[in-house]
Structures are given as C-alpha cells and as structure tokens.
Short mmCIF file of C-alpha atoms (C1' of nucleotides) in Angstrom, two decimals:
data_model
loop_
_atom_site.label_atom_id
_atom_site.label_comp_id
_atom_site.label_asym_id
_atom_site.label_seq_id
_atom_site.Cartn_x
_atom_site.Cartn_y
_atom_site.Cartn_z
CA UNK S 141 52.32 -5.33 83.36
CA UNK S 142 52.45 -8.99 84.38
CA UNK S 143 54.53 -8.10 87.58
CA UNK S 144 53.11 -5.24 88.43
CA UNK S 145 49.02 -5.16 87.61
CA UNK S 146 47.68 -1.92 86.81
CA UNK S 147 50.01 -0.04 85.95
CA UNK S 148 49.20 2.39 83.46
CA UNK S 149 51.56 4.52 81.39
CA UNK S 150 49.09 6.63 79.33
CA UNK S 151 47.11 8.86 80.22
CA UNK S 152 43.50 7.98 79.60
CA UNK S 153 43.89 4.63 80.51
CA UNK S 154 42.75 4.43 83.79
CA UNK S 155 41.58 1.74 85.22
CA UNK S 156 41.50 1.67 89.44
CA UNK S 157 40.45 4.93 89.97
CA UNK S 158 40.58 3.30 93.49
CA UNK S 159 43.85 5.19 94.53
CA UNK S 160 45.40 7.22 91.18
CA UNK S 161 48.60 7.88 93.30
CA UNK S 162 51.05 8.13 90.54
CA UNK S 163 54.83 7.10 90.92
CA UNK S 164 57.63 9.23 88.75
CA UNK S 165 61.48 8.44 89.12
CA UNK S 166 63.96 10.78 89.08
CA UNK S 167 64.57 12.84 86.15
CA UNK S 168 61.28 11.37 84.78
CA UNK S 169 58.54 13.92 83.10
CA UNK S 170 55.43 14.37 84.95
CA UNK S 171 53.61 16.30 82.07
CA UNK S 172 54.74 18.45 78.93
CA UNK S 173 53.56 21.77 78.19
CA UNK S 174 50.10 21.27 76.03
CA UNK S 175 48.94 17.68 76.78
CA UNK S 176 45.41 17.48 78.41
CA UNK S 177 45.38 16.59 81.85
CA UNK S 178 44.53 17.71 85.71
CA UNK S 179 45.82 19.03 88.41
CA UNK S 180 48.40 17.11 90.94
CA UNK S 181 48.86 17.74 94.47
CA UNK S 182 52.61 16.58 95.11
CA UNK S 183 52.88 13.62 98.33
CA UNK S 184 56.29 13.09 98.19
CA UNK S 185 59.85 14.53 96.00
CA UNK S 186 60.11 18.00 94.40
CA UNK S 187 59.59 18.41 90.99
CA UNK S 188 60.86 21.24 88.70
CA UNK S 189 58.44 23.34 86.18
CA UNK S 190 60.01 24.43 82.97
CA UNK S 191 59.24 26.80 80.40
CA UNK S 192 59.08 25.09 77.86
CA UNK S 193 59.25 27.42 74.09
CA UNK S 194 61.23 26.20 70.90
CA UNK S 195 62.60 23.19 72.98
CA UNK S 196 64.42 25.99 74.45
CA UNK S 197 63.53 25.25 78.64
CA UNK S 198 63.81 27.79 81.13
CA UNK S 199 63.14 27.62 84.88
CA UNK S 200 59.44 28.40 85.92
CA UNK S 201 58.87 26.93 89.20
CA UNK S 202 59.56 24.46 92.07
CA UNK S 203 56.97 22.28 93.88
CA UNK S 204 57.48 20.19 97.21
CA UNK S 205 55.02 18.22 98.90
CA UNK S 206 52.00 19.08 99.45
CA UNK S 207 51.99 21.54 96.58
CA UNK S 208 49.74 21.81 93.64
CA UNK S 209 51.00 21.62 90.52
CA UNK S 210 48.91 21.99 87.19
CA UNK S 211 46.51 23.98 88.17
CA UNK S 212 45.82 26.34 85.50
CA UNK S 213 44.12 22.77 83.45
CA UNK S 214 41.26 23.82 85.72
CA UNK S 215 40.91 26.67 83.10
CA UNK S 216 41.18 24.35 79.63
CA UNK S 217 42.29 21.43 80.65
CA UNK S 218 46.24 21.83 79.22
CA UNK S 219 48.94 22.02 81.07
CA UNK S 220 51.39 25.39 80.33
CA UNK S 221 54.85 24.13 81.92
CA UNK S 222 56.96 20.61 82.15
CA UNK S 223 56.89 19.15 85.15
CA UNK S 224 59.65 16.40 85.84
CA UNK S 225 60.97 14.71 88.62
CA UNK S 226 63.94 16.24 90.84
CA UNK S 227 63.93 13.20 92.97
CA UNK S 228 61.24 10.14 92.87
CA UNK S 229 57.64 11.53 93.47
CA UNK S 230 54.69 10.55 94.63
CA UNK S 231 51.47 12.38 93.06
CA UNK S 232 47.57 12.11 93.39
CA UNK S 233 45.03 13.33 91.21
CA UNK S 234 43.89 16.87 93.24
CA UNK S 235 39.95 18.12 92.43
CA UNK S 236 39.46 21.41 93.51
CA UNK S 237 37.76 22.00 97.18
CA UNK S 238 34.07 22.82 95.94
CA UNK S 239 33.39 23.64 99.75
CA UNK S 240 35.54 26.59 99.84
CA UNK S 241 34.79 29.94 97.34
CA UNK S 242 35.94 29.20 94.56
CA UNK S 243 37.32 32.84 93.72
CA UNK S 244 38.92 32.50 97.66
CA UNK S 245 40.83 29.71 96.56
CA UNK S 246 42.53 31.06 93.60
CA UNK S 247 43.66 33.62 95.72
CA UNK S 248 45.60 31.60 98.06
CA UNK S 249 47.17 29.52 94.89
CA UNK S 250 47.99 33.05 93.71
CA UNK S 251 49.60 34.20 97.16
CA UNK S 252 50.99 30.86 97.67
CA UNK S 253 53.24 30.90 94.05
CA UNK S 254 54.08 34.55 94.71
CA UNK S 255 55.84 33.55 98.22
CA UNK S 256 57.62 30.69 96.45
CA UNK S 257 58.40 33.34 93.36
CA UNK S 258 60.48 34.97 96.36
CA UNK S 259 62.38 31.49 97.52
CA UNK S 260 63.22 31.04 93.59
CA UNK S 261 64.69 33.83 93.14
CA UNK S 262 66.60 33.84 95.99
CA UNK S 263 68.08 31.02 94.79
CA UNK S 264 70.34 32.57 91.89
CA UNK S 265 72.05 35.27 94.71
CA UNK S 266 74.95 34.86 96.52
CA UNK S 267 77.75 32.17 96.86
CA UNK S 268 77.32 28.80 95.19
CA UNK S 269 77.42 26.64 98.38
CA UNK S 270 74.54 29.03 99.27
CA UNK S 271 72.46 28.71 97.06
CA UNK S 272 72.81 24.34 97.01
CA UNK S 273 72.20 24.73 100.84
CA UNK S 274 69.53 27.36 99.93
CA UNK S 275 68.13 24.74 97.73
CA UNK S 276 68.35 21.90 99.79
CA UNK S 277 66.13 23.95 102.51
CA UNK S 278 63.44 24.31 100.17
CA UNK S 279 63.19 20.76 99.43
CA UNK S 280 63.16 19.61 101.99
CA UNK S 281 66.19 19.03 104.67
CA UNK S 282 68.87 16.65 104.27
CA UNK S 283 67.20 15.00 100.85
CA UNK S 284 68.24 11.24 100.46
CA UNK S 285 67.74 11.21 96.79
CA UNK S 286 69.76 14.45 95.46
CA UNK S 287 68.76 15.60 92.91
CA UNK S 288 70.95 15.33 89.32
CA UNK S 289 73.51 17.93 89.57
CA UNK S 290 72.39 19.33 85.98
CA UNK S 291 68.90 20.06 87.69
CA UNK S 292 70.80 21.38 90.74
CA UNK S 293 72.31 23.98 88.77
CA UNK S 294 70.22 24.94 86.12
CA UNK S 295 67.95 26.08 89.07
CA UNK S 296 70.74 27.27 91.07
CA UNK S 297 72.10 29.19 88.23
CA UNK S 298 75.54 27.70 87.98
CA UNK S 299 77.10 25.43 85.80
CA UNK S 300 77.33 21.74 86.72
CA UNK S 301 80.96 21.83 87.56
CA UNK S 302 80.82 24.18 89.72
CA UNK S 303 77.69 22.17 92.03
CA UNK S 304 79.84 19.13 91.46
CA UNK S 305 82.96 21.00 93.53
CA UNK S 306 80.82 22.68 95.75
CA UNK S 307 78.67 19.13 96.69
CA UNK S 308 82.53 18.15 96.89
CA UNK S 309 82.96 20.82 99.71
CA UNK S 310 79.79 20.11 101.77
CA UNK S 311 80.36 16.86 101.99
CA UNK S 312 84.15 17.61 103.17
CA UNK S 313 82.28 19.91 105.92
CA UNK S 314 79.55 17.29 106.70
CA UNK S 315 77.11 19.12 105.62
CA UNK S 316 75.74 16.00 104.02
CA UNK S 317 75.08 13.12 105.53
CA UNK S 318 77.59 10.57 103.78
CA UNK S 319 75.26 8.80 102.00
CA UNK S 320 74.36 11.19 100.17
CA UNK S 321 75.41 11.13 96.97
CA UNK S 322 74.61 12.64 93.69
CA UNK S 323 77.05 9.92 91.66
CA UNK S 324 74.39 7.35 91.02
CA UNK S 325 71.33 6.59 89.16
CA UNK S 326 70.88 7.15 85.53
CA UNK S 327 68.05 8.93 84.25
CA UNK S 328 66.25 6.73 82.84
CA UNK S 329 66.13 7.58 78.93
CA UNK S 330 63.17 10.59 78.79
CA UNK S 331 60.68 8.67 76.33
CA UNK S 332 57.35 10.39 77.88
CA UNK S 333 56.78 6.87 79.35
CA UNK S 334 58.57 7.49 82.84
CA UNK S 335 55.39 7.54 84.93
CA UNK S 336 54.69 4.86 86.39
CA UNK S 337 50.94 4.56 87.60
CA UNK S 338 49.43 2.07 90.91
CA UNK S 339 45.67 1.61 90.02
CA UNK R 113 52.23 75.20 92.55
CA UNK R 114 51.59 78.55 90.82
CA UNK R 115 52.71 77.05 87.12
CA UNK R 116 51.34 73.28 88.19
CA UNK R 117 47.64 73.64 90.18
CA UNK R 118 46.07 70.41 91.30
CA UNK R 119 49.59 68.90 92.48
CA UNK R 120 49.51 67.71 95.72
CA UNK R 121 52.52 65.98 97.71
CA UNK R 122 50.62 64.90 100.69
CA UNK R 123 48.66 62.08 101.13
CA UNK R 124 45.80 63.01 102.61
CA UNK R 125 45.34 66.06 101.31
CA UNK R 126 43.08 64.63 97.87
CA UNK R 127 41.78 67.58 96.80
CA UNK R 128 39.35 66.32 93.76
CA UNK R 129 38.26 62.71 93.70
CA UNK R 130 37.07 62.87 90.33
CA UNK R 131 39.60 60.56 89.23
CA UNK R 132 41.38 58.77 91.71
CA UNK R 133 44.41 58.07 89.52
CA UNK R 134 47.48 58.10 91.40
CA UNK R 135 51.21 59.39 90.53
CA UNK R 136 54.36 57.84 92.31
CA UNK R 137 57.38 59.49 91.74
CA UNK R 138 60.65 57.16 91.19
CA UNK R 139 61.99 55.15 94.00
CA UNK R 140 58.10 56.24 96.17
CA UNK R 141 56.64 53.74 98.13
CA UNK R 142 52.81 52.45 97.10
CA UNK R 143 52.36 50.67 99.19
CA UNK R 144 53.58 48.52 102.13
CA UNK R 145 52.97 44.75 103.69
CA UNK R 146 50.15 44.89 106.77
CA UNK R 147 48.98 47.99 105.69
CA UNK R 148 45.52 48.34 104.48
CA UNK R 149 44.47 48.87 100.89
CA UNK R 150 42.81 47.93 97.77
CA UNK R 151 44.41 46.37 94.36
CA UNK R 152 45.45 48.89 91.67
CA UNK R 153 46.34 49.14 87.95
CA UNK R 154 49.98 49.80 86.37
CA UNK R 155 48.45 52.27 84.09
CA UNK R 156 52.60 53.49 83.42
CA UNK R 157 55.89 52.66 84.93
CA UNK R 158 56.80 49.77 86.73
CA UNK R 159 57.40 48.84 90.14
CA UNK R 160 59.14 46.14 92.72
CA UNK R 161 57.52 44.19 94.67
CA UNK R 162 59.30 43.21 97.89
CA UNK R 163 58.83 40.36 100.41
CA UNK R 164 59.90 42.53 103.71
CA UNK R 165 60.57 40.30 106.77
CA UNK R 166 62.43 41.99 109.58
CA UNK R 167 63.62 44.99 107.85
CA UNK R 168 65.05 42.53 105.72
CA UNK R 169 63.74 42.76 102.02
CA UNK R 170 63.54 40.07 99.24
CA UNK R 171 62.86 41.24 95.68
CA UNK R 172 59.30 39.28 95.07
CA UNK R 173 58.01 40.56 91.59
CA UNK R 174 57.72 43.55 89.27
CA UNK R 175 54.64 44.97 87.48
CA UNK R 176 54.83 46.94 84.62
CA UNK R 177 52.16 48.57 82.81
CA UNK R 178 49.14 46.91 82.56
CA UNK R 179 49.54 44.52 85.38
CA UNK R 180 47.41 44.75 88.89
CA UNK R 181 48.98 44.71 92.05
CA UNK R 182 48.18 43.94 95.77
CA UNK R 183 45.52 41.48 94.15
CA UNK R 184 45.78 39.26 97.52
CA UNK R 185 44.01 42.40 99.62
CA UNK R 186 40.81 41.16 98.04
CA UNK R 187 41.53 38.32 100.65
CA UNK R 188 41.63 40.30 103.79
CA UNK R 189 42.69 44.05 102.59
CA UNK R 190 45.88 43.63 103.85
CA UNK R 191 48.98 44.15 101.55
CA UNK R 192 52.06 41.53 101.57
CA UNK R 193 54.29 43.14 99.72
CA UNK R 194 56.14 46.38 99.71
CA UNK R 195 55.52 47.71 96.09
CA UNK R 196 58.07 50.81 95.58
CA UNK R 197 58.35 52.44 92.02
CA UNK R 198 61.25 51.86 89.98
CA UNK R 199 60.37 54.41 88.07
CA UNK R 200 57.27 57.42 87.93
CA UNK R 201 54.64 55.40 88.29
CA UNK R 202 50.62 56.35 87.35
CA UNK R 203 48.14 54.05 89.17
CA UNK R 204 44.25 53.87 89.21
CA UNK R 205 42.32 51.78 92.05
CA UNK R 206 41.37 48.43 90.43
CA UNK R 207 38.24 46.89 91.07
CA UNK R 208 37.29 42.81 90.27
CA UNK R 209 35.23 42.39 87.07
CA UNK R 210 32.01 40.92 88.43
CA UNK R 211 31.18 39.72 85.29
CA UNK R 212 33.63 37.37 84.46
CA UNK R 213 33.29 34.20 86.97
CA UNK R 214 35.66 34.80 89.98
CA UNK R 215 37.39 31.39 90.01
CA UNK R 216 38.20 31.69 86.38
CA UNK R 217 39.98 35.27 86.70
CA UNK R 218 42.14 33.93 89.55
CA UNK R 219 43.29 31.38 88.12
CA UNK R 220 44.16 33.87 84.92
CA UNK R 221 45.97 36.00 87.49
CA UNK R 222 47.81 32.97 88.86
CA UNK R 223 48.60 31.71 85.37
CA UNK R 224 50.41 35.25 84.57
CA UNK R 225 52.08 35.32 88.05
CA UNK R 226 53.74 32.32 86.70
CA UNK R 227 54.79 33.64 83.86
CA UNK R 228 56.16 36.63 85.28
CA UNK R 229 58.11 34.59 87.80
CA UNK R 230 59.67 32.84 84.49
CA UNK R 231 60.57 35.98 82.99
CA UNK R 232 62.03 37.22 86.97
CA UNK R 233 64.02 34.22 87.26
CA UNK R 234 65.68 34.76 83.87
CA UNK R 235 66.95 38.41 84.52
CA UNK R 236 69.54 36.52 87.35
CA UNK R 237 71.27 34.08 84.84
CA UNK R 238 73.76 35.42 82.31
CA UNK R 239 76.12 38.19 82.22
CA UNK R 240 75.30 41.26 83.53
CA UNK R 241 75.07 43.39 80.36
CA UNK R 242 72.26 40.38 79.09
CA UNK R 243 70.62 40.84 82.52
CA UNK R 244 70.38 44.63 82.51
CA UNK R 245 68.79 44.48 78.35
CA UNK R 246 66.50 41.65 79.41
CA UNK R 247 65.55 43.75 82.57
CA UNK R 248 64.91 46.76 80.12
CA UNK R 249 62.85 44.46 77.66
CA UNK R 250 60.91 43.92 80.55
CA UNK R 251 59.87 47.46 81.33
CA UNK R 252 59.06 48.29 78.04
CA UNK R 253 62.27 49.20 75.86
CA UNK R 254 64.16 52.10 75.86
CA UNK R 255 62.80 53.44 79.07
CA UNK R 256 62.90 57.51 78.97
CA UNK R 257 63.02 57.35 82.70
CA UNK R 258 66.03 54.63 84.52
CA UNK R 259 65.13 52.76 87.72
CA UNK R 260 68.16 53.46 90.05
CA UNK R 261 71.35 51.58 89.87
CA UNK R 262 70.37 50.32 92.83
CA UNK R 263 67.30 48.78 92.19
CA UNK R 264 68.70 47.23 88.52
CA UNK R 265 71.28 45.96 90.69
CA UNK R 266 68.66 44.20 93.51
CA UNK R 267 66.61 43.07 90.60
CA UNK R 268 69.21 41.13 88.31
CA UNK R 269 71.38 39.75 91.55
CA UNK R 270 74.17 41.96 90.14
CA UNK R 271 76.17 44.54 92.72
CA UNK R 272 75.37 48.56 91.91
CA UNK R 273 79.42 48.88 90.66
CA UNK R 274 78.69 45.92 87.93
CA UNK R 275 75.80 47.92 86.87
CA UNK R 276 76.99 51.22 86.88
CA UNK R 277 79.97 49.81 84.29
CA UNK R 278 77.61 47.87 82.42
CA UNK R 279 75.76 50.95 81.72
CA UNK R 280 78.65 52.75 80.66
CA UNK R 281 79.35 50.09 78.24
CA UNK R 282 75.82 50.14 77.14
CA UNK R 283 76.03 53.94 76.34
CA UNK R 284 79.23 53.61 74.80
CA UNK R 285 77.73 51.30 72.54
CA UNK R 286 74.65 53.49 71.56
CA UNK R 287 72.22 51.00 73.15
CA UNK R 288 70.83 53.00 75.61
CA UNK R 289 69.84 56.62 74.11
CA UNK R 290 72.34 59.50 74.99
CA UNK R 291 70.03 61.39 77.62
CA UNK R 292 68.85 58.06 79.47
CA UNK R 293 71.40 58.56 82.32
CA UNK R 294 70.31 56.41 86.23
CA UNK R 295 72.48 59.73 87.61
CA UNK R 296 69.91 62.86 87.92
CA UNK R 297 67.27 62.67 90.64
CA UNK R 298 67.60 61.62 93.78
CA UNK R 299 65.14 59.84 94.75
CA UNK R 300 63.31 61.55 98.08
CA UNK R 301 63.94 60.62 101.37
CA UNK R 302 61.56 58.29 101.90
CA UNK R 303 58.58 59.02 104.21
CA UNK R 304 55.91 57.41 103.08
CA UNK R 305 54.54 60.92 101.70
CA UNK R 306 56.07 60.05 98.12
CA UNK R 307 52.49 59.77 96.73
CA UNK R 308 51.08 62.55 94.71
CA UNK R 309 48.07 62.83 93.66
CA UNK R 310 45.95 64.30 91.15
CA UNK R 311 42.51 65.10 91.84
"C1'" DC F 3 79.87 -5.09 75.88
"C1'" DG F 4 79.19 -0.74 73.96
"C1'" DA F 5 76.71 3.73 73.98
"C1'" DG F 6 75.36 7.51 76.24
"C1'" DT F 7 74.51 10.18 80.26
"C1'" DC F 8 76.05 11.78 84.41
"C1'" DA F 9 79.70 13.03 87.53
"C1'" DT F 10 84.44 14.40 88.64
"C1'" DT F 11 88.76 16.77 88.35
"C1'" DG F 12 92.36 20.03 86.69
"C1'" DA F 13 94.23 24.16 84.75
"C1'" DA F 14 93.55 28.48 82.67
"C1'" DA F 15 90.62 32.47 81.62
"C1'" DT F 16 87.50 35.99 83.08
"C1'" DA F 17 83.59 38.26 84.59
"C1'" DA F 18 82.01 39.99 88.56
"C1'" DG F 19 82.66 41.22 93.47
"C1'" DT F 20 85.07 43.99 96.93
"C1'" DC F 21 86.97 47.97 98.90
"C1'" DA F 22 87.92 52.64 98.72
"C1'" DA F 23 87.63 57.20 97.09
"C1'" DA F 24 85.75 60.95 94.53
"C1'" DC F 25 82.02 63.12 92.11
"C1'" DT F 26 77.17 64.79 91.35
"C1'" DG F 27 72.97 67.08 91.99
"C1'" DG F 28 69.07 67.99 94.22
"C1'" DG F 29 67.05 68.61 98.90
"C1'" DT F 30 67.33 70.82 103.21
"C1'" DG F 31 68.21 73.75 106.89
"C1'" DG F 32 70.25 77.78 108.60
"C1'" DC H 248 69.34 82.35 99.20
"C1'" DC H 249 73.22 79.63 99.57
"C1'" DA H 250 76.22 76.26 101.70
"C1'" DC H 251 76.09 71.90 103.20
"C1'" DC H 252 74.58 67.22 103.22
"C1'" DC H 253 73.73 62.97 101.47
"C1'" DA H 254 71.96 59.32 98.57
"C1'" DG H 255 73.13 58.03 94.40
"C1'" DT H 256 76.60 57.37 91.02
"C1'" DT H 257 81.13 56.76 89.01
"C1'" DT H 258 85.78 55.12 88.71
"C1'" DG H 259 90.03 52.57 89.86
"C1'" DA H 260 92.82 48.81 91.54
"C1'" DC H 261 92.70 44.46 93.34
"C1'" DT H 262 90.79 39.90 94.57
"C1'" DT H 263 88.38 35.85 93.71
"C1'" DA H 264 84.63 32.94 92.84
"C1'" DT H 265 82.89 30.96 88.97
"C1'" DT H 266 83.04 29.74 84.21
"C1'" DT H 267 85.20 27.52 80.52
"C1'" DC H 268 87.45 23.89 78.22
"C1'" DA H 269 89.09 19.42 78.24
"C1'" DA H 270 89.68 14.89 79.69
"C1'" DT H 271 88.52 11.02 82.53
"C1'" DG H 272 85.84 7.97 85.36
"C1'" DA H 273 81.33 5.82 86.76
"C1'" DC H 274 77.13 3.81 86.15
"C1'" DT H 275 72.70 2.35 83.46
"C1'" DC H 276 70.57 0.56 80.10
"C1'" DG H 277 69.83 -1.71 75.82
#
DNA sequence: CGAGTCATTGAAATAAGTCAAACTGGGTGG
DNA sequence: CCACCCAGTTTGACTTATTTCAATGACTCG
C-alpha cells in the first residue's frame, strides 16, 4: 500500500476510478463463480474460464485480448464461471456500448463465443504437440510468459507429463524461442487476493 | 404415399402451411452456412452444428431438444453453421419473443451457449466408453434412434473403429437397450433434399 | 531453511489409433 | 423386380502415442 498507492484488493473499494485497469499474475483468480461484479474486456494475457460445481472445475472457455469476459453480470450482476490468469493480464472495467442496439450486440457476443466454442474444441483432437501449438496460436504467437503446464493441459486435454515432454520436443525443434520456458514462477498461493488493482 | 398422405420429400413442394413444423431425417442437412434462413426450435432430436471452412468441417455445437438454432440469422439472415441431424429431427420456425427485452434474451442465449460449450468440451476428455455415455446423457438417455458411428466419433474426438467397439462393449454390458443398434439405415445420399415436410 | 507447488524424467502399462478386410442393408439403376 | 453399389459398420492384428506411477529436481514463498 505504502509502495504502491492505490492499490486495491477488494472489490468495492475503489478509489481512482481514473483508470480501473486491473493487474492479475499468473495463475491468479480474476473472479469466482457467484461474487458480484462487471464485465472485463481483456488488454493483455489469456485467461481461462472454469466451471466451477462442487469444487469440481471443468473447462468453460478461453479469452485473449480484446475479449469480454463476464458478461452475463449484465443480467444480475454475478459472475457464472472462474476466471484466472493463464499468463499476467491486464483488464479494464468494460460498460456496454449504449450506442449500438442493445439486442444487436448480444448477438455478436453470442456469435463471437460460438466461433471460439469451435477453436476449444479443436483443441482436445489430434496429437499432443498439436494441440500445445494449437494452443499457443490462439493465444497469441510465440507467448513469453507460458502458461503453467497444469493449465496447458487441463485445456489441452492431456496430462501434465505428457505437455512437459512434448514442450521438451518443441523446444528441441525450435519451435520456441529459447527463452521460453515454463520452469519458473510459482503461483503465487490462490488466497482470492491475487489481483492487484492501479487506481 | 398411399398408406402415409401429407409426406413430402421435396423441398419445395409444401403442400399445407398450416403448421410449418419440419421433419429431418437422420444424418439430413437443415441447414447450411451463407444460406438464407430464419432460427428454429429443436422440438425432438438433436443435431451438429458445424463450422465449414473450405470443405473442411469443424464440429461447433449440438442442440438437442428444446434449444434454438441459427439464432445469429436474426443478424443478417444468413446461417454460419452447417446444422445436420444426428438423428430424426422435428423442427418448427422460431420467432424472437417481443415481449421479453431483446438485450436481456441474448444475453440468456449467450449464457446457455456457454454452458453448452462446457458440457461439448467435456465429451473429448476421458475414455471413450465415458465419452460415448456422456454424449448419450446429452441427447437425452437411452436414445431409441443412434446418431451414426460416424458422427459419435466426430463429436467425442474418438476414431469410428473406437466407437464401433465401445458400443459393442456397451451392449454387451446391457447399457445400451438390445434393439438400439448405429447399423440399420443408411443415411441418404445427401442432396440437400433430406427435408420433409409436413404440411 | 523448510514446505509446498511446479516441472522433469524414466520405465512400464494400456487405451486408442491405424490399416486392412469383410459384412450389412437399404437405395438405385438397369 | 432384382442385382449391384456403396456408405456405414464390424472385426482383427498390429502399432504407438499417451497415460500411469514413481521419484527427483527446481523454485517461491513464508
């Protein structure tokens, strides 16, 4: 708080409404299934949306920049799916555009999550090293931050070992720039306090 | 014809638009992307949706009973998707409720696309014989009628052989009933005159 | 420094894919 | 009307990519 003014871990707490652009680390939970909030529209990172039911989590969507996520809290104000972190994001509150038809909108959110429905599930066909490259493509080219390799292949479908051997093998072909590498950063322990917010 | 009056196997040839309910015989096309058209209503069956991009096709949804389809020609009556019929299908036209506010149903339609795509995304993780049940939960349990090997096979990532054995194994085990066999029909070579209608 | 998570590696087990061949049954055309 | 055709299905033998299980190393964070 000292170092950094404004920051704001809560939600509620606002303070700057100046520029809300929120800041979420890797691995870190964006919003839980429930909790009141808004809608984000996604600068920077991907970010993962879970299912969440019985703390049992399943796959329900991806989002890269420039997508919305949370949209259905336009309807009652609570989000229906986790959204954390793949890599370190960048998010802004989003209002919906009151210029264009409302009704006209919805239907390009609608057609808009239906032609990523098809890039998901094309994700979970074919050989492992295509699907990670698959992946890769959809967020985004040549990703510095990689996502953890648990993420990687609970959305890939395959088990962590596998990604691990097959990251092994791209990077044998160059296929990733050398960099690259999935080994480090923690995840930060998940206490629901991994947002951090600029006022 | 003499024992069945009314049937017709020609588009085009709607005889009495009293009710413009619509049959689709197993593995008939309803409707494909570009073309023109109007949403309609699962009223029974279920169909695939495909994303077709250079005669290449990506499975993109499924609607069962109940659910409304080519929703996005309310945009600009075009289709997007090839919807085909994984098994006898009965559709009416659907028309927008202009009583509930528009924004408000689209984002309901959005928030069960979503959860469809959760439910899509789970039928490709798993081994195949958990696929193929989850798949079946999904069309409404014991199905009388079977979508094609084929199709099970697009739909859960699986190849037709897997399926074909897994369906064996499934009989063998009493969980499919004795007379739900994927052999019988053929479905009809496909000329986009699967439709029949009733008038 | 320990605890815990994440990542890596190896060896063995196996479910599923591949390739090939035969069967089936309903359309279709002669 | 019937033989043929063909998409769909079934089955077998073989291959292999992936999972599983287990153990170790690496890095963060408290």
């Amino acid at each position: 708080m000292a170092t950094k003014p404004h920051r704001i871990t809560r939600p509620g707490q606002i303070t700057h409404p100046v520029s809300a652009t929120r800041y979420v680390r890797r691995g870190g939970e964006i919003c839980r299934p429930g909790a009141a909030g808004r809608p984000w529209r996604v600068l920077q990172g991907s970010i993962r949306l879970d299912h969440v039911i019985d703390d049992e989590h399943a796959l329900a969507g991806l989002a890269v920049a420039g997508d919305i996520i949370g949209l259905e809290t336009l309807l009652d104000n609570r989000y229906r799916y986790q959204a954390s972190a793949l890599v370190s994001c960048q998010l802004e509150p989003w209002y919906p555009d009151t210029v264009e038809e409302p009704a006209q909108a919805s239907l390009q959110w609608l057609i808009a999550s239906q032609a990523r429905t098809v890039d998901m599930l094309a994700l979970r066909i074919g050989r492992a090293h295509e699907r990670i490259c698959r992946l890769f493509a959809m967020l985004g080219h040549m990703p510095v931050e990689l996502p953890r390799l648990r993420d990687i292949a609970e959305i890939t479908g395959l088990v962590k070992e596998t990604v691990s051997r097959t990251m092994t093998e791209l990077h044998a072909q160059g296929l990733l720039r050398q960099d690259v590498r999935p080994r480090q950063s923690r995840v930060r322990r998940c206490s629901s306090h991994d947002a951090i917010m600029y006022a």
